[in-house]
N, CA, C and O atoms as a GROMACS GRO file, in nm:
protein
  408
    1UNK      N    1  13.421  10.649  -2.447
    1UNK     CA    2  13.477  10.736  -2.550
    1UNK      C    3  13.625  10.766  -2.521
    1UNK      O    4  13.710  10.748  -2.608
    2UNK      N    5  13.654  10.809  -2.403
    2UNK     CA    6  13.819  10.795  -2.321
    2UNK      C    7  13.916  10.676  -2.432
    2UNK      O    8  14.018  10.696  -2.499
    3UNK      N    9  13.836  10.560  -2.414
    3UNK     CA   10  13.945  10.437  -2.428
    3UNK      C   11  13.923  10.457  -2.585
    3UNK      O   12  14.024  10.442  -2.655
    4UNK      N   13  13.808  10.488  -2.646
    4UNK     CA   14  13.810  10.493  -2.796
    4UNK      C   15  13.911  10.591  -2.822
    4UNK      O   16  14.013  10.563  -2.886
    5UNK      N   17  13.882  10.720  -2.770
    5UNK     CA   18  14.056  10.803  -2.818
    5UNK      C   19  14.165  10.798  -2.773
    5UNK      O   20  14.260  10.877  -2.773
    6UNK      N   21  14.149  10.704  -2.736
    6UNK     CA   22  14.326  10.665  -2.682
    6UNK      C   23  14.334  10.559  -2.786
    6UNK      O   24  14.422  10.569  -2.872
    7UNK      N   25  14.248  10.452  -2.787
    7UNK     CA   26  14.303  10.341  -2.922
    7UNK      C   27  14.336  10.402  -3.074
    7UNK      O   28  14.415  10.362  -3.159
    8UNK      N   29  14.231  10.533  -3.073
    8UNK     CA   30  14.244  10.634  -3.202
    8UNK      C   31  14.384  10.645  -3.204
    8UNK      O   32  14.450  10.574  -3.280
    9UNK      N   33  14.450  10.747  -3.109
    9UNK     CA   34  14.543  10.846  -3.111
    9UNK      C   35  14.656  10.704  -3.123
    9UNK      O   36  14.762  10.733  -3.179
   10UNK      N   37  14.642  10.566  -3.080
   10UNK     CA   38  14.750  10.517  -3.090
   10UNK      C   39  14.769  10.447  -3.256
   10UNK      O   40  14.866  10.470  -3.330
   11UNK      N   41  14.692  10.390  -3.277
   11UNK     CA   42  14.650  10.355  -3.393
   11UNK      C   43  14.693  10.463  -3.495
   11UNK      O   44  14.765  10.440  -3.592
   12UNK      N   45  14.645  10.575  -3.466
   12UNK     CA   46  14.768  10.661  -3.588
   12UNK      C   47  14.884  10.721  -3.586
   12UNK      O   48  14.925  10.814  -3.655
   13UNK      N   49  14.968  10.622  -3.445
   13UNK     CA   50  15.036  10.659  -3.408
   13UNK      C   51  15.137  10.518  -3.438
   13UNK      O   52  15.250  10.549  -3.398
   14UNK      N   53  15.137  10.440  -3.468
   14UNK     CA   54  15.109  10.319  -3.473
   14UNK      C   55  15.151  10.280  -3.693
   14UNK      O   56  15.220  10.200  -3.757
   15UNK      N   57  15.059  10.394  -3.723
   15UNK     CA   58  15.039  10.378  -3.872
   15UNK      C   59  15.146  10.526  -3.909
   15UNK      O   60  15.145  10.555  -4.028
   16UNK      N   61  15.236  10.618  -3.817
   16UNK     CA   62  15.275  10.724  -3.831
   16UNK      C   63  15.330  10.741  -3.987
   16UNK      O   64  15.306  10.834  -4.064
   17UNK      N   65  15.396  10.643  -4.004
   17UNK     CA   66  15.505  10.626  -4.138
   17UNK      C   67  15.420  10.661  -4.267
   17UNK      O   68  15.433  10.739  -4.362
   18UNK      N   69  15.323  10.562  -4.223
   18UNK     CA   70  15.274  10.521  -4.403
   18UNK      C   71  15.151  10.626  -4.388
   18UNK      O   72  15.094  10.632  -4.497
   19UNK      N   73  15.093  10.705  -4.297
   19UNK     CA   74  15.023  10.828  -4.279
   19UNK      C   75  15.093  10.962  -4.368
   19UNK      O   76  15.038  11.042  -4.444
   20UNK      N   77  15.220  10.951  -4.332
   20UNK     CA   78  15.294  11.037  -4.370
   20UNK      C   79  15.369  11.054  -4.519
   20UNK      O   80  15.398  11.146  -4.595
   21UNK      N   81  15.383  10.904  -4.517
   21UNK     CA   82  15.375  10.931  -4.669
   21UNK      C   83  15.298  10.930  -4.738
   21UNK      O   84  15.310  10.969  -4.854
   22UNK      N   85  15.191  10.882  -4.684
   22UNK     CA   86  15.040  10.858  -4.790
   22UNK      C   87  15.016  11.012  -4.805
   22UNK      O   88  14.998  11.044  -4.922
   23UNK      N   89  15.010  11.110  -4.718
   23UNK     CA   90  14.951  11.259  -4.714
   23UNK      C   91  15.103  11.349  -4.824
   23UNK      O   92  15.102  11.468  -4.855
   24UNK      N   93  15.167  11.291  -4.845
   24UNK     CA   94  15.258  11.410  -4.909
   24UNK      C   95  15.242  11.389  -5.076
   24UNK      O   96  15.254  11.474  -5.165
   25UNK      N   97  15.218  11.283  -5.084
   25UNK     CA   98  15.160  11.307  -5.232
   25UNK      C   99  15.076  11.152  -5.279
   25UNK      O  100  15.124  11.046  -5.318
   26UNK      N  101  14.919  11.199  -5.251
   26UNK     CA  102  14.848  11.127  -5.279
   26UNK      C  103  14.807  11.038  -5.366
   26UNK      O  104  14.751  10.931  -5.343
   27UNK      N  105  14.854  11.114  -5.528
   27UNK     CA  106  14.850  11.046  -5.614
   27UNK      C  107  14.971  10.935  -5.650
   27UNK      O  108  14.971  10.851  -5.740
   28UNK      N  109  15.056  10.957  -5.568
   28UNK     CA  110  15.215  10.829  -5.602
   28UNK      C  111  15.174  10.776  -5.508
   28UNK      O  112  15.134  10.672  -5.560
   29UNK      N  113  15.142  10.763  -5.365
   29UNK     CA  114  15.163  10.700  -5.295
   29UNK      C  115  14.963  10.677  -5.242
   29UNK      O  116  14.916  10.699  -5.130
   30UNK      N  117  14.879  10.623  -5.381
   30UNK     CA  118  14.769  10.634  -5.365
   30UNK      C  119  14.686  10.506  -5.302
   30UNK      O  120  14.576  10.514  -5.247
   31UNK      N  121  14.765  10.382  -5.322
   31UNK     CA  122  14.716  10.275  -5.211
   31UNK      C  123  14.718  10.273  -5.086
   31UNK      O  124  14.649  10.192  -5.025
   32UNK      N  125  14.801  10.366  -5.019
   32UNK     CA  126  14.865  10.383  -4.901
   32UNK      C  127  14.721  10.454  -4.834
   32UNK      O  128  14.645  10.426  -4.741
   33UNK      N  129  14.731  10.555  -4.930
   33UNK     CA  130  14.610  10.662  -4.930
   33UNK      C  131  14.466  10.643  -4.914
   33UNK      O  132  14.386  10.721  -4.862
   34UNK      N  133  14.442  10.528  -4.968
   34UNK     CA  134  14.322  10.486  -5.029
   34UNK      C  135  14.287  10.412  -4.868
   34UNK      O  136  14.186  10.427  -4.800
   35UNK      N  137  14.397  10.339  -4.841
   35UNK     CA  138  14.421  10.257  -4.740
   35UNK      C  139  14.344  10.327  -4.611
   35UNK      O  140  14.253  10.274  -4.548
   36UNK      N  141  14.401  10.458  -4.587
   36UNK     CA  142  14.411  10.536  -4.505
   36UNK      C  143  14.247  10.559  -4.452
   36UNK      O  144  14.197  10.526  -4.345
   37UNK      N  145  14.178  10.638  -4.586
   37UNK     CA  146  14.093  10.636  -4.645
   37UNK      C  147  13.975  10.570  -4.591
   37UNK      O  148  13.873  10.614  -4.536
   38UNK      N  149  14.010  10.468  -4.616
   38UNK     CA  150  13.920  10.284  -4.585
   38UNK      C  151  13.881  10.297  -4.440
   38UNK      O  152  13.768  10.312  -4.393
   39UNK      N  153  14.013  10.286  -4.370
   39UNK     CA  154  14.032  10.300  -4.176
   39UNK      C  155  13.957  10.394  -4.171
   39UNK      O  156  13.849  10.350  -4.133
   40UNK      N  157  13.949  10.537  -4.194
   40UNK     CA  158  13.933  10.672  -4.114
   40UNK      C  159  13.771  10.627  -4.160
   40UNK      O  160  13.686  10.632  -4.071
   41UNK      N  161  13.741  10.596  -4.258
   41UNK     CA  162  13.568  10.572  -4.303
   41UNK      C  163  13.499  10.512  -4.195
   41UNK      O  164  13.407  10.549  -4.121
   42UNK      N  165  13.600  10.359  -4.212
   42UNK     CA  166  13.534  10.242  -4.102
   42UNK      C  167  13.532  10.315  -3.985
   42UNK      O  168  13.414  10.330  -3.955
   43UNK      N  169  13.591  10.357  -3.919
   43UNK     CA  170  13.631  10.396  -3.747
   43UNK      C  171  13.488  10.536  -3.793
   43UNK      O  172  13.389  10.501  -3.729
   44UNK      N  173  13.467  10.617  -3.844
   44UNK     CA  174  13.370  10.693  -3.821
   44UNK      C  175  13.245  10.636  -3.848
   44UNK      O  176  13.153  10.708  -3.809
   45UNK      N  177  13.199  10.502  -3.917
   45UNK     CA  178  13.076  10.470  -3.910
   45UNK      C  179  13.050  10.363  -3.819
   45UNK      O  180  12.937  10.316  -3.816
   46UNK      N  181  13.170  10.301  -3.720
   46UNK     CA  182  13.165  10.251  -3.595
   46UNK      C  183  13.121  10.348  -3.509
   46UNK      O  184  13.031  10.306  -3.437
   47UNK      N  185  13.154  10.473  -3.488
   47UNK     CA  186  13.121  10.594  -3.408
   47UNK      C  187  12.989  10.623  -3.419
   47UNK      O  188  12.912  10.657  -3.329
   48UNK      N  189  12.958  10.603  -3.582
   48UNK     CA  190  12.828  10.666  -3.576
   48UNK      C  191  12.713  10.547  -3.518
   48UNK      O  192  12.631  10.561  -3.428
   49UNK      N  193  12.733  10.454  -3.587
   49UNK     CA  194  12.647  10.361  -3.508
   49UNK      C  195  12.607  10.360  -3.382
   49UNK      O  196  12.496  10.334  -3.335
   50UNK      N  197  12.808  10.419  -3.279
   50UNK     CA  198  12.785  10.405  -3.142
   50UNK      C  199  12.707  10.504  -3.107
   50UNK      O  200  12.637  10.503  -3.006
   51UNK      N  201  12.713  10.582  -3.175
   51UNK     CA  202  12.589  10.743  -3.141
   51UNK      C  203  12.466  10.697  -3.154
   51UNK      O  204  12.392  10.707  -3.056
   52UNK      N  205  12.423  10.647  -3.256
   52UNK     CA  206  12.277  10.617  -3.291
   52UNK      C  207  12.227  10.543  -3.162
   52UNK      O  208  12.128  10.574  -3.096
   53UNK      N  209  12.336  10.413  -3.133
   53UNK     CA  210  12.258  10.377  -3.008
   53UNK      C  211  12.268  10.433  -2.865
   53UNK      O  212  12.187  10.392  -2.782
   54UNK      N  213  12.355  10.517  -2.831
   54UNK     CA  214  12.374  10.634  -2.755
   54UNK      C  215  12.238  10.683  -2.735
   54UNK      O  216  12.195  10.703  -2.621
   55UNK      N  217  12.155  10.708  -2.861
   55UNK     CA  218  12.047  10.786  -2.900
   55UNK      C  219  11.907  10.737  -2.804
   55UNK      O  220  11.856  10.778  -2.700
   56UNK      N  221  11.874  10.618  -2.907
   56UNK     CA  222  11.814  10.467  -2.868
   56UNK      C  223  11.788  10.436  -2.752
   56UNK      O  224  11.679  10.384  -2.727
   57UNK      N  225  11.883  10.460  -2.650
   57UNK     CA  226  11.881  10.402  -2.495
   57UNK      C  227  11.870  10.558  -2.426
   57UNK      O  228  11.857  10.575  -2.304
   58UNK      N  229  11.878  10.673  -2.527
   58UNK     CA  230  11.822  10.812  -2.413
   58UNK      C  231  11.936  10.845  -2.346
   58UNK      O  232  11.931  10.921  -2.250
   59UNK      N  233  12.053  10.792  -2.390
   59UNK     CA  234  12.193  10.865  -2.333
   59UNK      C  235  12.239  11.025  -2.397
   59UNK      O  236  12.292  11.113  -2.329
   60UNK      N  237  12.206  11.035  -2.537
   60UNK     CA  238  12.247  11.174  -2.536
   60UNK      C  239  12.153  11.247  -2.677
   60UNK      O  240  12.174  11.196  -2.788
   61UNK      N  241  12.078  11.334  -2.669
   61UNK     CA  242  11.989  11.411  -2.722
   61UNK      C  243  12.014  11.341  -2.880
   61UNK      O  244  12.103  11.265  -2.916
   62UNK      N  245  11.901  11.398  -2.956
   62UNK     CA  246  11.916  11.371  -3.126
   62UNK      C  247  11.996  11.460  -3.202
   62UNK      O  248  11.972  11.580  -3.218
   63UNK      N  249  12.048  11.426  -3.226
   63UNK     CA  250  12.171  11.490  -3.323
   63UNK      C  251  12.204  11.411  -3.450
   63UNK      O  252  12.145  11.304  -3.452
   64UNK      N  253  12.279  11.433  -3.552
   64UNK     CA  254  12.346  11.427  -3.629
   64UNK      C  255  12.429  11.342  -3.638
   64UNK      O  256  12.546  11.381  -3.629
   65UNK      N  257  12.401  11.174  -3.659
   65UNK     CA  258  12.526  11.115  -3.588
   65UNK      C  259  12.618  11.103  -3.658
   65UNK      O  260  12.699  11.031  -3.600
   66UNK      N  261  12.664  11.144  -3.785
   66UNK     CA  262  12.747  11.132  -3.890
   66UNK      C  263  12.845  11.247  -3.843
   66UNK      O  264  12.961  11.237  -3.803
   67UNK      N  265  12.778  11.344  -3.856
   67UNK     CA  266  12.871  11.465  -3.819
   67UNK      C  267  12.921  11.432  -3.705
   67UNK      O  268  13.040  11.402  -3.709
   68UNK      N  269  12.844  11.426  -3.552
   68UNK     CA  270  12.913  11.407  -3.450
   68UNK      C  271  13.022  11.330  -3.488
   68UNK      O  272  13.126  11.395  -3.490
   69UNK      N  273  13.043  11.142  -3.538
   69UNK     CA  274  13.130  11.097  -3.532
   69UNK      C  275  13.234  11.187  -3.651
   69UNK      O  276  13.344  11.218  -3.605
   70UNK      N  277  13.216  11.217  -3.752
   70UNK     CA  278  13.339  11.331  -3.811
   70UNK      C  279  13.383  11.431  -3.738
   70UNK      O  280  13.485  11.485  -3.781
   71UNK      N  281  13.327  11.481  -3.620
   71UNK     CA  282  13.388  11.582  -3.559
   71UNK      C  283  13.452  11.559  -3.436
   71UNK      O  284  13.514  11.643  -3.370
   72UNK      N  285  13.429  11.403  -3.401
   72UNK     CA  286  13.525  11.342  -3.324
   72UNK      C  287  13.653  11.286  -3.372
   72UNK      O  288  13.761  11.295  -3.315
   73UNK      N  289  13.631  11.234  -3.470
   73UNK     CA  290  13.725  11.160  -3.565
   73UNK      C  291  13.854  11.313  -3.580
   73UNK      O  292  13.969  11.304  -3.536
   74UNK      N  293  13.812  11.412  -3.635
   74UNK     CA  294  13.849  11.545  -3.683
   74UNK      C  295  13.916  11.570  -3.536
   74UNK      O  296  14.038  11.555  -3.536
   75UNK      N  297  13.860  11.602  -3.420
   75UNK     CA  298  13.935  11.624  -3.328
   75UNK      C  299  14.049  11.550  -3.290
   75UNK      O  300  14.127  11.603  -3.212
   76UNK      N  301  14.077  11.409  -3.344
   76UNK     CA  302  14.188  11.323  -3.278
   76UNK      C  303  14.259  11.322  -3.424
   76UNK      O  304  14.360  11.253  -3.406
   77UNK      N  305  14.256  11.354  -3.533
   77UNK     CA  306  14.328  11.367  -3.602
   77UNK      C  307  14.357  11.494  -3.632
   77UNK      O  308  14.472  11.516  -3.671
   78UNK      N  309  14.295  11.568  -3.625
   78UNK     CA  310  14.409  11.713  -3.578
   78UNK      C  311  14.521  11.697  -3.508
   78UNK      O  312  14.638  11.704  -3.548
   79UNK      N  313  14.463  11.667  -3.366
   79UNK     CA  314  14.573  11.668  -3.273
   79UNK      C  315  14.715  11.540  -3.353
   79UNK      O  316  14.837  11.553  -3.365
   80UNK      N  317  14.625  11.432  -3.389
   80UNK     CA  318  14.790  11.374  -3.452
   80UNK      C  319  14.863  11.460  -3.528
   80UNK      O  320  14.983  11.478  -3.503
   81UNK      N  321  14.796  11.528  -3.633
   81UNK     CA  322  14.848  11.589  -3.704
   81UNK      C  323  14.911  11.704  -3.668
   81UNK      O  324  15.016  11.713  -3.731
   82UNK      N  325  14.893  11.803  -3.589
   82UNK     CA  326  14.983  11.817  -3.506
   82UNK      C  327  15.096  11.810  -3.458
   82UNK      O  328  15.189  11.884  -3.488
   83UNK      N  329  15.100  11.719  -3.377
   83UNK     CA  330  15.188  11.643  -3.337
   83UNK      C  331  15.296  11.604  -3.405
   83UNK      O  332  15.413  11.615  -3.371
   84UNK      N  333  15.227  11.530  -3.559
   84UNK     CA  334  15.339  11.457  -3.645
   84UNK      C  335  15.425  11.574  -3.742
   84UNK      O  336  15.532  11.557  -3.799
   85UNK      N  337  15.345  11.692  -3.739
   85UNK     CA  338  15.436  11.776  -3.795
   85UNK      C  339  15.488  11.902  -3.723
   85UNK      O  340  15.529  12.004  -3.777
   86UNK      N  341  15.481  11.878  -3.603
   86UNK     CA  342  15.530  12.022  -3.517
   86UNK      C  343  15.589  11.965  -3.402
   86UNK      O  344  15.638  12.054  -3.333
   87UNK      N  345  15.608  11.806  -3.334
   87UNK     CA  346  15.583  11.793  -3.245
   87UNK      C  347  15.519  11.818  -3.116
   87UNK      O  348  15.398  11.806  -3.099
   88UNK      N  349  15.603  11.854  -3.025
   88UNK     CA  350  15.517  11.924  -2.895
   88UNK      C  351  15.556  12.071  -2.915
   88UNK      O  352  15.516  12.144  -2.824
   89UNK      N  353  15.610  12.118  -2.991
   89UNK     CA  354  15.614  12.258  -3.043
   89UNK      C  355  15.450  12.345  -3.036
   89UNK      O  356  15.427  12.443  -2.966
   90UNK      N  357  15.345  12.270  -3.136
   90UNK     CA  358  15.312  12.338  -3.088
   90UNK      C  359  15.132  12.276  -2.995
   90UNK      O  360  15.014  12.279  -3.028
   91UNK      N  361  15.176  12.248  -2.926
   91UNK     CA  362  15.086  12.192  -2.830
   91UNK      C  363  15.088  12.204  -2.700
   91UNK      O  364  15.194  12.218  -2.640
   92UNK      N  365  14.986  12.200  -2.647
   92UNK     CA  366  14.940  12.258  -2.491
   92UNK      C  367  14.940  12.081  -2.421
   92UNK      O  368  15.025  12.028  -2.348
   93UNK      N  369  14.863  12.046  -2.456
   93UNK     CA  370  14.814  11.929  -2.404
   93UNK      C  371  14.902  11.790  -2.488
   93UNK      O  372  14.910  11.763  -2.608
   94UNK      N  373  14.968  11.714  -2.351
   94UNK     CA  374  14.971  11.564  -2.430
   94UNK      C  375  14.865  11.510  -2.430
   94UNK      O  376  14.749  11.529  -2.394
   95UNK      N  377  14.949  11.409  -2.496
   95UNK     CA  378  14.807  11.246  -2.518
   95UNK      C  379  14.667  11.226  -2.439
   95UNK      O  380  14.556  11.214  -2.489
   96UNK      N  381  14.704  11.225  -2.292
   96UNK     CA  382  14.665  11.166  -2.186
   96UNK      C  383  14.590  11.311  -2.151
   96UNK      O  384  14.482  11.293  -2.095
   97UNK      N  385  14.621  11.434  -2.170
   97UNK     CA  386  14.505  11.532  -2.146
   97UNK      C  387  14.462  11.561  -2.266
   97UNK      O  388  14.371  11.644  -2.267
   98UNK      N  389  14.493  11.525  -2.357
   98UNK     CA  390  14.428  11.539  -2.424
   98UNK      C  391  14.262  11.480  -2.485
   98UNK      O  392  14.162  11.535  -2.530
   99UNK      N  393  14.302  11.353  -2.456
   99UNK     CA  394  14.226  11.281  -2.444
   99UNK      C  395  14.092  11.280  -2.312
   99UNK      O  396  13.974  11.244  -2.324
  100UNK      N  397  14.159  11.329  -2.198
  100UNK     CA  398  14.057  11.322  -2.075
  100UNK      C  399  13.958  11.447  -2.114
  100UNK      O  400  13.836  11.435  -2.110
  101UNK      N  401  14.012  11.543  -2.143
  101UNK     CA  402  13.950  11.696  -2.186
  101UNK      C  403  13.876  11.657  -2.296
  101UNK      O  404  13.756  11.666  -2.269
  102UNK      N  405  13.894  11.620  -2.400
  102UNK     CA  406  13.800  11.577  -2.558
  102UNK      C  407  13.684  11.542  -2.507
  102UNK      O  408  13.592  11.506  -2.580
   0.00000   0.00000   0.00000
């Protein structure tokens, strides 16, 4: 999970530009959006899958695996978001603790 939020956090770090304009006005800049959209879907039902079999092999209790992966997903895009509009203003933790702590 470590190396998954580090490929996260770079990956929208990576896409910073067209993130940024896709979020300021959705409807002009709605392929961008849509785009966005597509990724953040795919990458949370890769997660969830990885939960389900997480499940399967008795690694971590029954839960919710949809939510879990949205509330992982949600945690590393906060923190971009964050980031992309406050910089380290207003943040405790970089990348790298951020990520070890998650």
């Amino acid at each position: 999970m470590t190396n998954f939020g580090y490929l996260l956090l770079k990956d929208f770090d990576n896409n910073r530009d067209m993130i940024s304009i896709a979020l300021k006005d959705p409807l002009i800049f709605s392929q961008a959006h849509e785009e966005i959209l597509k990724k953040i879907n795919d990458t949370k039902e890769i997660l969830k899958e990885y939960f389900e079999e997480m499940q399967r092999k008795g690694y971590i209790k029954e839960l919710d695996c949809c939510t879990q992966a949205e509330i992982f997903l949600s945690t590393y895009w906060g923190y971009f978001m964050y980031k992309l509009n406050f910089g380290d203003k207003a943040l405790h933790a970089d990348y790298q603790d951020m990520i070890k702590t998650a």
